JSON list of C-alpha atoms in Angstrom, two decimals:
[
{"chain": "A", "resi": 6, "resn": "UNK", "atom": "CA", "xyz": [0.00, 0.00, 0.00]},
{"chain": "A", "resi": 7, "resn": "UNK", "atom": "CA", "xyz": [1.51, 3.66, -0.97]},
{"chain": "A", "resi": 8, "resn": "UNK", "atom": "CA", "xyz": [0.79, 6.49, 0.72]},
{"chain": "A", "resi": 9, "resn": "UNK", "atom": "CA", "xyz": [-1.58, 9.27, -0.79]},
{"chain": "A", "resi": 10, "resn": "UNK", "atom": "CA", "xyz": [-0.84, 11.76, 1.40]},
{"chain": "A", "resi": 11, "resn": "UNK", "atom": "CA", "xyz": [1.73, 13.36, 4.55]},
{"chain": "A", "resi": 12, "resn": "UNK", "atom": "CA", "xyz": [1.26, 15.10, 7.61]},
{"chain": "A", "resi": 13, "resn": "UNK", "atom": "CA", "xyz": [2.15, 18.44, 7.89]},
{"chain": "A", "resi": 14, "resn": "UNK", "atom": "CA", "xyz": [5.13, 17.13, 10.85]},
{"chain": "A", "resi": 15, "resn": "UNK", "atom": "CA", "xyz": [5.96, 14.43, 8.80]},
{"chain": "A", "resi": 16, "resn": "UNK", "atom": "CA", "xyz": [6.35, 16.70, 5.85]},
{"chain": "A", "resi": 17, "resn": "UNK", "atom": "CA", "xyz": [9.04, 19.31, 7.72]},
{"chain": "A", "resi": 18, "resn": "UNK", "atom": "CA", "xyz": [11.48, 16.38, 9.13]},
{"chain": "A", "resi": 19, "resn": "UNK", "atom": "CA", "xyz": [11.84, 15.18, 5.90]},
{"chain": "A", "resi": 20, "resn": "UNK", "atom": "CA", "xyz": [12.20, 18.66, 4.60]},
{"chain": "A", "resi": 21, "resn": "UNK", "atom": "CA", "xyz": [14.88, 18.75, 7.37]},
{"chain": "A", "resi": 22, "resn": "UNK", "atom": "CA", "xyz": [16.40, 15.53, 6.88]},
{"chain": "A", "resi": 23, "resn": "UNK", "atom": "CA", "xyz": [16.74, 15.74, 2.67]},
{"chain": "A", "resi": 24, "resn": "UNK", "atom": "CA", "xyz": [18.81, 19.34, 3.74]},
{"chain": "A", "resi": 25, "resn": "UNK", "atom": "CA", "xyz": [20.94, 17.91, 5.86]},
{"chain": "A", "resi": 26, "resn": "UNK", "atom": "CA", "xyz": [21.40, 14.69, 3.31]},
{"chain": "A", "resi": 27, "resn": "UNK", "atom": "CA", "xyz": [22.14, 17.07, 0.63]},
{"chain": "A", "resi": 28, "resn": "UNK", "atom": "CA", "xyz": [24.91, 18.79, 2.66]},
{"chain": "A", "resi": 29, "resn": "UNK", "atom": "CA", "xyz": [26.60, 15.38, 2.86]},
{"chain": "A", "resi": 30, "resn": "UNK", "atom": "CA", "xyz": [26.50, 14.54, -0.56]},
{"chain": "A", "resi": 31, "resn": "UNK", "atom": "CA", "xyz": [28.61, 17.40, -1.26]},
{"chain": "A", "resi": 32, "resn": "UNK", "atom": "CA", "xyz": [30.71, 16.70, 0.95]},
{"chain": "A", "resi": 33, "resn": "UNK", "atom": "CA", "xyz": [30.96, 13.38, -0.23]},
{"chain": "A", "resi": 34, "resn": "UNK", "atom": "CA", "xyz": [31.54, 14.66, -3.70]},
{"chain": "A", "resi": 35, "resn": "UNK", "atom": "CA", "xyz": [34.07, 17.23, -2.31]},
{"chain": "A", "resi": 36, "resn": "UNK", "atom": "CA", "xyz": [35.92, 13.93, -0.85]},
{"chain": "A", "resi": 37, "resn": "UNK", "atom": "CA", "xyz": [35.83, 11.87, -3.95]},
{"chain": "A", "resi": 38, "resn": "UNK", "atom": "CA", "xyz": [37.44, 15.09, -5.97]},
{"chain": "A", "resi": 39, "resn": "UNK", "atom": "CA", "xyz": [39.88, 15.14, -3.17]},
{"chain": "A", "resi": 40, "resn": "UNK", "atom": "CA", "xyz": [40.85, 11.14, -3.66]},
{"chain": "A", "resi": 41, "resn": "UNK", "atom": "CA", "xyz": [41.00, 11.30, -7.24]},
{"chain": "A", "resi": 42, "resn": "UNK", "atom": "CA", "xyz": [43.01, 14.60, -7.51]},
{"chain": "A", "resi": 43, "resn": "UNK", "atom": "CA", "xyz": [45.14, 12.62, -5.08]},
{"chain": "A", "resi": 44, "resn": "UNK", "atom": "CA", "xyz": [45.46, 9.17, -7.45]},
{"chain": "A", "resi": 45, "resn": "UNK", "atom": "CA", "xyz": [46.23, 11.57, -10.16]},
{"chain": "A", "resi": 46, "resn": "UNK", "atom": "CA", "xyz": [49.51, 12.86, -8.17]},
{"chain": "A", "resi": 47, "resn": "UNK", "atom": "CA", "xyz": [50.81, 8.33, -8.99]},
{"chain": "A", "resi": 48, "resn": "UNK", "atom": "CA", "xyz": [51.15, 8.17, -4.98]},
{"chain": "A", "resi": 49, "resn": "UNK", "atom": "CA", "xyz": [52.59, 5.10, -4.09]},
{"chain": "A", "resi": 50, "resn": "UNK", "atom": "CA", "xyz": [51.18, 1.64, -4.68]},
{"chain": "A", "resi": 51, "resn": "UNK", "atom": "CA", "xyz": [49.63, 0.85, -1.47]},
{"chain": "A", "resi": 52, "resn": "UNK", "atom": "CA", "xyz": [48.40, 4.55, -1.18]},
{"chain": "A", "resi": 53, "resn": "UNK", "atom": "CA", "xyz": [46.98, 4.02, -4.16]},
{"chain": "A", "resi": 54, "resn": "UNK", "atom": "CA", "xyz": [45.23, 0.69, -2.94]},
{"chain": "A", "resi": 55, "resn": "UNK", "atom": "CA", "xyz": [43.44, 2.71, 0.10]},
{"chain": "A", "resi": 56, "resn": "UNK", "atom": "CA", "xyz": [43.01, 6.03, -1.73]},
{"chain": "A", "resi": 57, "resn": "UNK", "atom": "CA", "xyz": [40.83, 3.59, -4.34]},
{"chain": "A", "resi": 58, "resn": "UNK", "atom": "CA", "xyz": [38.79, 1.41, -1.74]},
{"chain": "A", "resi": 59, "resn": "UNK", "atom": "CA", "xyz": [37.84, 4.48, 0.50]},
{"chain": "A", "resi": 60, "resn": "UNK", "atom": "CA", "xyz": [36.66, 6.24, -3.05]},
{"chain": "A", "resi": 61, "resn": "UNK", "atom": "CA", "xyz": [34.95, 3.03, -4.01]},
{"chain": "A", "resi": 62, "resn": "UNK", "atom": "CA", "xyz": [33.15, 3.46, -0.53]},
{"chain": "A", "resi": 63, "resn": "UNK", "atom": "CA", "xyz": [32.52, 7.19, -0.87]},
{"chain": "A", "resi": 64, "resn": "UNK", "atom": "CA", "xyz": [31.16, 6.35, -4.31]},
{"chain": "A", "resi": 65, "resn": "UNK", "atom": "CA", "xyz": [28.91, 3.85, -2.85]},
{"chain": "A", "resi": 66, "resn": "UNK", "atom": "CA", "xyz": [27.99, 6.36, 0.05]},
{"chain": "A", "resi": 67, "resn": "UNK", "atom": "CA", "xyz": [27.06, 8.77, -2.33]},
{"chain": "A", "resi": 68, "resn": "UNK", "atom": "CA", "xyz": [24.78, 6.91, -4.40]},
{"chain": "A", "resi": 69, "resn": "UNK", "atom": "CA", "xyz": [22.99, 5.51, -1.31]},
{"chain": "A", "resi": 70, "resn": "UNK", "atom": "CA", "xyz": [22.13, 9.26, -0.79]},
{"chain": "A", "resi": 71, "resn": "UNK", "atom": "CA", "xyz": [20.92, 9.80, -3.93]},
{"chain": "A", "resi": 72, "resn": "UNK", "atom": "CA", "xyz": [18.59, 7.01, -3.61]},
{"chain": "A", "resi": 73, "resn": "UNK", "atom": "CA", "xyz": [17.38, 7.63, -0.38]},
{"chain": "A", "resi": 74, "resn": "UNK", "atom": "CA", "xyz": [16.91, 11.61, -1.69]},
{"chain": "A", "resi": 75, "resn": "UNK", "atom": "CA", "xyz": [15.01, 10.48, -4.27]},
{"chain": "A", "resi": 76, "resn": "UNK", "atom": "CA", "xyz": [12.53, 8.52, -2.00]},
{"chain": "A", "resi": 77, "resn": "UNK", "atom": "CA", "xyz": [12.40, 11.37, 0.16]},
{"chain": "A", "resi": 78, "resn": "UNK", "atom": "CA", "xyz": [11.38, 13.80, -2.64]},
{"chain": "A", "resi": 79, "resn": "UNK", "atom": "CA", "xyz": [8.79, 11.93, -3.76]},
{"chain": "A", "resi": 80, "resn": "UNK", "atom": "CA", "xyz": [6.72, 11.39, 0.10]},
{"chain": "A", "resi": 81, "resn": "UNK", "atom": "CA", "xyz": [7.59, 15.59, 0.46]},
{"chain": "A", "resi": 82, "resn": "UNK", "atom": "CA", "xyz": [5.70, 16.30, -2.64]},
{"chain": "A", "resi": 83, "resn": "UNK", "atom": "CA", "xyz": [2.83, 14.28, -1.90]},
{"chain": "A", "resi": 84, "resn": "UNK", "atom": "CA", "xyz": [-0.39, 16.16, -0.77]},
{"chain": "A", "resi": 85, "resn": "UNK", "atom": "CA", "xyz": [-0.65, 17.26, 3.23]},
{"chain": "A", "resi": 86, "resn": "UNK", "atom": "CA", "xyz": [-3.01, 14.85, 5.35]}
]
């Protein structure tokens, strides 16, 4: 069953809660630049290893996010209860 409709309280925490989500995906994406700015500089081998698993995480982390964004966006714009 899908909801039709949101109440107004419901409505401002995840108003809230997609602002503060959006603030970390850019600073996720600020942290990805970082790491691959970093791989460009040919750091050493098992720099490189971490530097590529933690952006493989933050990659992950970011698209997670996104997805739960989306979800968000779509109960905030339906109609107030």
């Amino acid at each position: 069953m899908s909801k039709t409709s949101v109440s107004p309280s419901r409505k401002m925490q995840l108003s809230q809660n997609s602002a503060a989500m959006r603030e970390a995906l850019v600073a996720n994406a600020a942290q990805c630049n970082i790491l691959r700015a970093a791989l460009l500089s040919d750091p050493p081998s098992d720099l490189r290893q971490a530097y590529r698993a933690t952006l493989s995480n933050l990659e992950a982390t970011g698209i997670a996010i996104a997805e739960k964004l989306g979800h968000m966006k779509t109960e905030i714009e339906l109609p107030i209860s």
